[in-house]
Each structure stands twice: as C-alpha cells, then as structure tokens.
C-alpha cells in the first residue's frame, strides 16, 4: 500500500514541477496559465491521494478523499480548456468552456459534504 501512496506523492511533485516550468517560460500566454491551473489540480489530487493512503484515522481519510474529489472535478475542465486553446478553438467554444467551469464549481461545492462522498 505504501507504493501506491508514494505514487500519489510523485505525481503531485511532477505535476507541480511541470506546471511551474511551463508557466515560468511564458507566463503571459493563456495556455500557460491554464496549464498551471491544470497542473495545480493534478498536484492537489496527487497530494490528497498520498495523504489518504498514509493515514490510519477514518475521519482524516474521509477528509483527504474529499479533497481528492475536489481536485478530480477540475482536472478534466482545465484539460478541456487547455486543449481548446492549443487547437485555436478557444473563442468558438468559449460558452461551452464557461458552462463546464460553472458545472465544476457547482459539483465541487458538494465535494466536501456527505452528498458527494
């Protein structure tokens, strides 16, 4: 079980490093900013995964699973936004991306409650 926990920590560190590297190279471009946000949510997910598997207390484990869920809700939305910008379709799909962000915020509002986990 420790191997799985360590994989979460490694994922978090690598995501944070890549996000910081890409952002530092060209911090003014929207695609770099979205990539940093996506990497940050990946890092949150990886860190929470690591903490969840390393804890022995049930309440603490539940807390970390809920944090993990918040990260996992935003990963696909940031990825979708990033890909639309890379493909040059960001302006055409702006309304759909905004709707996806709104849906993620609504879902994440329940992530820390008993209604989600």
Coordinates of N, CA and C in Angstrom, one line a residue:
X1 N 0.8 -1.2 0.0 CA 0.0 0.0 0.0 C 0.9 1.2 0.0
X2 N 2.0 1.2 0.6 CA 2.9 2.4 0.6 C 3.3 2.7 -0.8
X3 N 3.5 1.8 -1.7 CA 3.9 2.0 -3.1 C 2.8 2.9 -3.8
X4 N 1.6 2.6 -3.6 CA 0.5 3.4 -4.2 C 0.5 4.8 -3.6
X5 N 0.7 4.9 -2.3 CA 0.7 6.2 -1.7 C 1.9 7.0 -2.2
X6 N 3.0 6.4 -2.3 CA 4.2 7.1 -2.8 C 4.0 7.6 -4.3
X7 N 3.3 6.8 -5.1 CA 3.0 7.2 -6.4 C 2.1 8.5 -6.5
X8 N 1.3 8.7 -5.5 CA 0.5 9.9 -5.5 C 1.4 11.1 -5.2
X9 N 2.3 10.9 -4.3 CA 3.2 12.0 -3.9 C 4.1 12.3 -5.1
X10 N 4.6 11.3 -5.8 CA 5.4 11.5 -7.0 C 4.6 12.3 -8.1
X11 N 3.4 11.8 -8.3 CA 2.5 12.5 -9.2 C 2.3 14.0 -8.9
X12 N 2.1 14.3 -7.6 CA 2.0 15.7 -7.1 C 3.2 16.5 -7.4
X13 N 4.4 15.9 -7.1 CA 5.6 16.7 -7.3 C 5.9 16.9 -8.7
X14 N 5.7 15.9 -9.6 CA 6.0 16.1 -11.0 C 5.0 17.1 -11.6
X15 N 3.7 17.0 -11.3 CA 2.7 17.9 -11.8 C 3.1 19.3 -11.4
X16 N 3.5 19.5 -10.2 CA 3.8 20.9 -9.7 C 5.1 21.4 -10.4
X17 N 6.0 20.5 -10.6 CA 7.3 20.9 -11.3 C 7.0 21.3 -12.8
X18 N 6.2 20.5 -13.5 CA 5.9 20.7 -14.9 C 5.1 22.0 -15.0
X19 N 4.1 22.2 -14.2 CA 3.3 23.4 -14.2 C 4.1 24.6 -14.0
X20 N 5.0 24.6 -13.0 CA 5.8 25.7 -12.7 C 6.8 26.0 -13.9
X21 N 7.3 24.9 -14.5 CA 8.3 25.1 -15.6 C 7.6 25.7 -16.8
X22 N 6.4 25.2 -17.2 CA 5.7 25.8 -18.3 C 5.3 27.2 -18.1
X23 N 4.8 27.4 -16.9 CA 4.3 28.8 -16.6 C 5.5 29.8 -16.5
X24 N 6.6 29.4 -16.0 CA 7.7 30.3 -16.0 C 8.3 30.6 -17.3
X25 N 8.2 29.7 -18.3 CA 8.7 30.0 -19.6 C 7.9 31.1 -20.4
X26 N 6.6 31.1 -20.2 CA 5.8 32.0 -20.9 C 4.5 32.3 -20.1
X27 N 4.7 33.0 -19.0 CA 3.6 33.2 -18.1 C 2.5 34.1 -18.6
X28 N 2.7 34.9 -19.6 CA 1.6 35.8 -20.1 C 0.6 35.1 -21.0
X29 N 0.9 34.0 -21.6 CA 0.0 33.3 -22.5 C -1.0 32.5 -21.7
X30 N -2.2 32.6 -22.3 CA -3.4 31.9 -21.6 C -3.2 30.4 -21.5
X31 N -2.6 29.8 -22.5 CA -2.4 28.3 -22.5 C -1.4 28.0 -21.3
X32 N -0.4 28.8 -21.0 CA 0.5 28.5 -19.9 C -0.2 28.7 -18.6
X33 N -1.1 29.7 -18.5 CA -1.9 29.9 -17.3 C -2.8 28.7 -17.0
X34 N -3.5 28.3 -18.0 CA -4.4 27.1 -17.9 C -3.7 25.9 -17.5
X35 N -2.5 25.7 -18.2 CA -1.7 24.5 -17.9 C -1.2 24.5 -16.4
X36 N -0.9 25.7 -15.9 CA -0.5 25.8 -14.5 C -1.7 25.4 -13.6
X37 N -2.9 25.9 -13.9 CA -4.1 25.5 -13.1 C -4.3 24.0 -13.2
X38 N -4.2 23.5 -14.4 CA -4.4 22.0 -14.5 C -3.4 21.3 -13.7
X39 N -2.2 21.7 -13.8 CA -1.1 21.0 -13.0 C -1.3 21.2 -11.5
X40 N -1.8 22.3 -11.1 CA -2.1 22.5 -9.7 C -3.2 21.6 -9.2
X41 N -4.2 21.4 -10.0 CA -5.3 20.5 -9.6 C -4.8 19.0 -9.6
X42 N -3.9 18.7 -10.5 CA -3.3 17.4 -10.5 C -2.4 17.2 -9.3
X43 N -1.7 18.2 -8.9 CA -0.8 18.2 -7.7 C -1.7 18.0 -6.4
X44 N -2.8 18.8 -6.4 CA -3.7 18.6 -5.2 C -4.3 17.2 -5.2
X45 N -4.7 16.7 -6.3 CA -5.2 15.3 -6.4 C -4.1 14.3 -5.9
X46 N -2.9 14.5 -6.4 CA -1.8 13.5 -6.0 C -1.5 13.6 -4.6
X47 N -1.4 14.9 -4.0 CA -1.1 15.1 -2.6 C -2.1 14.5 -1.7
X48 N -3.4 14.7 -2.1 CA -4.5 14.2 -1.3 C -4.6 12.7 -1.4
X49 N -4.2 12.1 -2.5 CA -4.2 10.7 -2.7 C -3.1 10.1 -1.8
X50 N -2.0 10.7 -1.7 CA -0.9 10.3 -0.9 C -1.3 10.4 0.6
X51 N -1.9 11.5 1.0 CA -2.3 11.6 2.4 C -3.4 10.7 2.8
X52 N -4.3 10.4 1.9 CA -5.4 9.5 2.1 C -4.9 8.1 2.4
X53 N -3.9 7.6 1.6 CA -3.4 6.3 1.8 C -2.4 6.2 3.0
X54 N -1.9 7.3 3.4 CA -0.9 7.2 4.5 C -1.6 7.4 5.9
X55 N -2.8 7.8 5.9 CA -3.5 8.0 7.2 C -4.1 6.7 7.7
X56 N -4.2 6.6 9.0 CA -4.8 5.4 9.6 C -6.1 5.8 10.3
X57 N -6.4 7.1 10.4 CA -7.7 7.6 11.0 C -8.8 7.7 10.0
X58 N -9.9 7.2 10.3 CA -11.0 7.2 9.3 C -11.5 8.6 9.0
X59 N -11.6 9.5 10.0 CA -12.1 10.8 9.7 C -11.1 11.6 8.8
X60 N -9.8 11.4 9.1 CA -8.8 12.1 8.3 C -8.8 11.5 6.9
X61 N -9.0 10.2 6.8 CA -9.0 9.6 5.4 C -10.2 10.2 4.6
X62 N -11.4 10.3 5.3 CA -12.5 10.9 4.6 C -12.3 12.3 4.2
X63 N -11.6 13.1 5.0 CA -11.2 14.5 4.6 C -10.4 14.5 3.4
X64 N -9.3 13.6 3.4 CA -8.4 13.6 2.2 C -9.1 13.1 0.9
X65 N -10.0 12.2 1.1 CA -10.8 11.7 -0.1 C -11.6 12.8 -0.6
X66 N -12.2 13.6 0.2 CA -13.0 14.8 -0.2 C -12.1 15.8 -0.9
X67 N -10.9 16.1 -0.4 CA -10.0 17.0 -1.1 C -9.6 16.4 -2.4
X68 N -9.3 15.1 -2.5 CA -9.0 14.4 -3.7 C -10.1 14.6 -4.7
X69 N -11.4 14.6 -4.3 CA -12.5 14.7 -5.2 C -12.6 16.1 -5.8
X70 N -12.3 17.1 -5.0 CA -12.3 18.5 -5.5 C -11.3 18.6 -6.6
X71 N -10.1 18.1 -6.4 CA -9.1 18.1 -7.5 C -9.5 17.4 -8.7
X72 N -10.1 16.3 -8.5 CA -10.5 15.5 -9.7 C -11.7 16.1 -10.5
X73 N -12.5 16.9 -9.8 CA -13.6 17.6 -10.6 C -13.0 18.6 -11.5
X74 N -11.9 19.3 -11.2 CA -11.4 20.4 -12.0 C -10.4 19.9 -13.1
X75 N -9.8 18.7 -12.9 CA -8.8 18.3 -13.9 C -9.4 18.2 -15.3
X76 N -10.5 17.6 -15.6 CA -11.0 17.5 -17.0 C -11.4 18.8 -17.5
X77 N -11.9 19.7 -16.7 CA -12.3 21.0 -17.2 C -11.1 21.9 -17.7
X78 N -10.0 21.9 -16.8 CA -8.8 22.6 -17.2 C -8.2 22.0 -18.4
X79 N -8.2 20.7 -18.5 CA -7.6 20.0 -19.6 C -8.4 20.3 -20.9
X80 N -9.7 20.3 -20.8 CA -10.5 20.7 -22.0 C -10.2 22.1 -22.4
X81 N -10.2 23.0 -21.5 CA -9.9 24.4 -21.8 C -8.5 24.6 -22.4
X82 N -7.6 23.9 -21.9 CA -6.2 23.9 -22.4 C -6.1 23.4 -23.8
X83 N -6.8 22.3 -24.1 CA -6.8 21.7 -25.5 C -7.5 22.6 -26.4
X84 N -8.6 23.2 -26.1 CA -9.3 24.1 -27.0 C -8.4 25.3 -27.3
X85 N -7.6 25.8 -26.4 CA -6.7 26.9 -26.7 C -5.6 26.5 -27.6
X86 N -5.0 25.3 -27.3 CA -4.0 24.8 -28.1 C -4.4 24.6 -29.6
X87 N -5.6 24.1 -29.8 CA -6.2 23.9 -31.1 C -6.7 25.1 -31.8
X88 N -6.7 26.3 -31.1 CA -7.2 27.5 -31.7 C -8.7 27.6 -31.7
X89 N -9.4 26.8 -30.9 CA -10.8 26.9 -30.9 C -11.4 27.5 -29.6
X90 N -10.5 28.1 -28.9 CA -11.0 28.7 -27.6 C -12.1 29.7 -27.7
X91 N -12.1 30.5 -28.7 CA -13.1 31.5 -28.8 C -14.4 30.9 -29.3
X92 N -14.3 29.9 -30.2 CA -15.5 29.2 -30.7 C -16.3 28.4 -29.6
X93 N -15.5 27.9 -28.7 CA -16.1 27.1 -27.6 C -16.2 27.8 -26.3
X94 N -16.0 29.1 -26.3 CA -15.9 29.8 -25.0 C -17.2 29.6 -24.2
X95 N -18.4 29.6 -24.7 CA -19.6 29.4 -23.9 C -19.6 28.0 -23.3
X96 N -19.2 27.0 -24.1 CA -19.2 25.6 -23.6 C -18.2 25.5 -22.5
X97 N -17.0 26.1 -22.6 CA -16.0 26.0 -21.6 C -16.5 26.7 -20.3
X98 N -17.1 27.8 -20.5 CA -17.7 28.6 -19.3 C -18.7 27.7 -18.6
X99 N -19.5 27.0 -19.4 CA -20.6 26.1 -18.8 C -19.9 25.0 -18.1
X100 N -18.8 24.5 -18.6 CA -18.1 23.4 -17.9 C -17.5 23.9 -16.6
X101 N -16.9 25.1 -16.6 CA -16.4 25.7 -15.4 C -17.5 25.8 -14.3
X102 N -18.6 26.3 -14.8 CA -19.8 26.5 -13.9 C -20.2 25.2 -13.3
X103 N -20.3 24.2 -14.1 CA -20.7 22.9 -13.6 C -19.7 22.3 -12.6
X104 N -18.4 22.5 -12.9 CA -17.4 22.0 -12.0 C -17.4 22.7 -10.6
X105 N -17.7 24.0 -10.6 CA -17.8 24.8 -9.4 C -19.0 24.3 -8.6
X106 N -20.1 24.0 -9.3 CA -21.3 23.5 -8.6 C -21.1 22.1 -8.0
X107 N -20.5 21.3 -8.8 CA -20.2 19.9 -8.3 C -19.2 20.0 -7.1
X108 N -18.2 20.8 -7.2 CA -17.2 20.9 -6.2 C -17.7 21.5 -4.9
X109 N -18.8 22.3 -5.0 CA -19.4 22.8 -3.8 C -20.0 21.7 -2.9
X110 N -20.3 20.6 -3.5 CA -20.8 19.4 -2.8 C -19.7 18.4 -2.4
X111 N -18.5 18.6 -2.9 CA -17.5 17.6 -2.7 C -17.1 17.5 -1.2
X112 N -17.2 18.5 -0.5 CA -16.8 18.5 0.9 C -18.0 18.1 1.9
X113 N -19.1 17.7 1.3 CA -20.3 17.3 2.1 C -20.6 15.8 2.0
X114 N -21.6 15.4 2.7 CA -22.0 14.0 2.7 C -22.8 13.7 1.4
X115 N -23.2 14.7 0.6 CA -23.9 14.5 -0.6 C -23.0 14.0 -1.7
X116 N -21.8 14.2 -1.6 CA -20.8 13.8 -2.7 C -20.1 12.5 -2.3
X117 N -19.5 12.5 -1.2 CA -18.8 11.3 -0.6 C -19.3 11.1 0.8

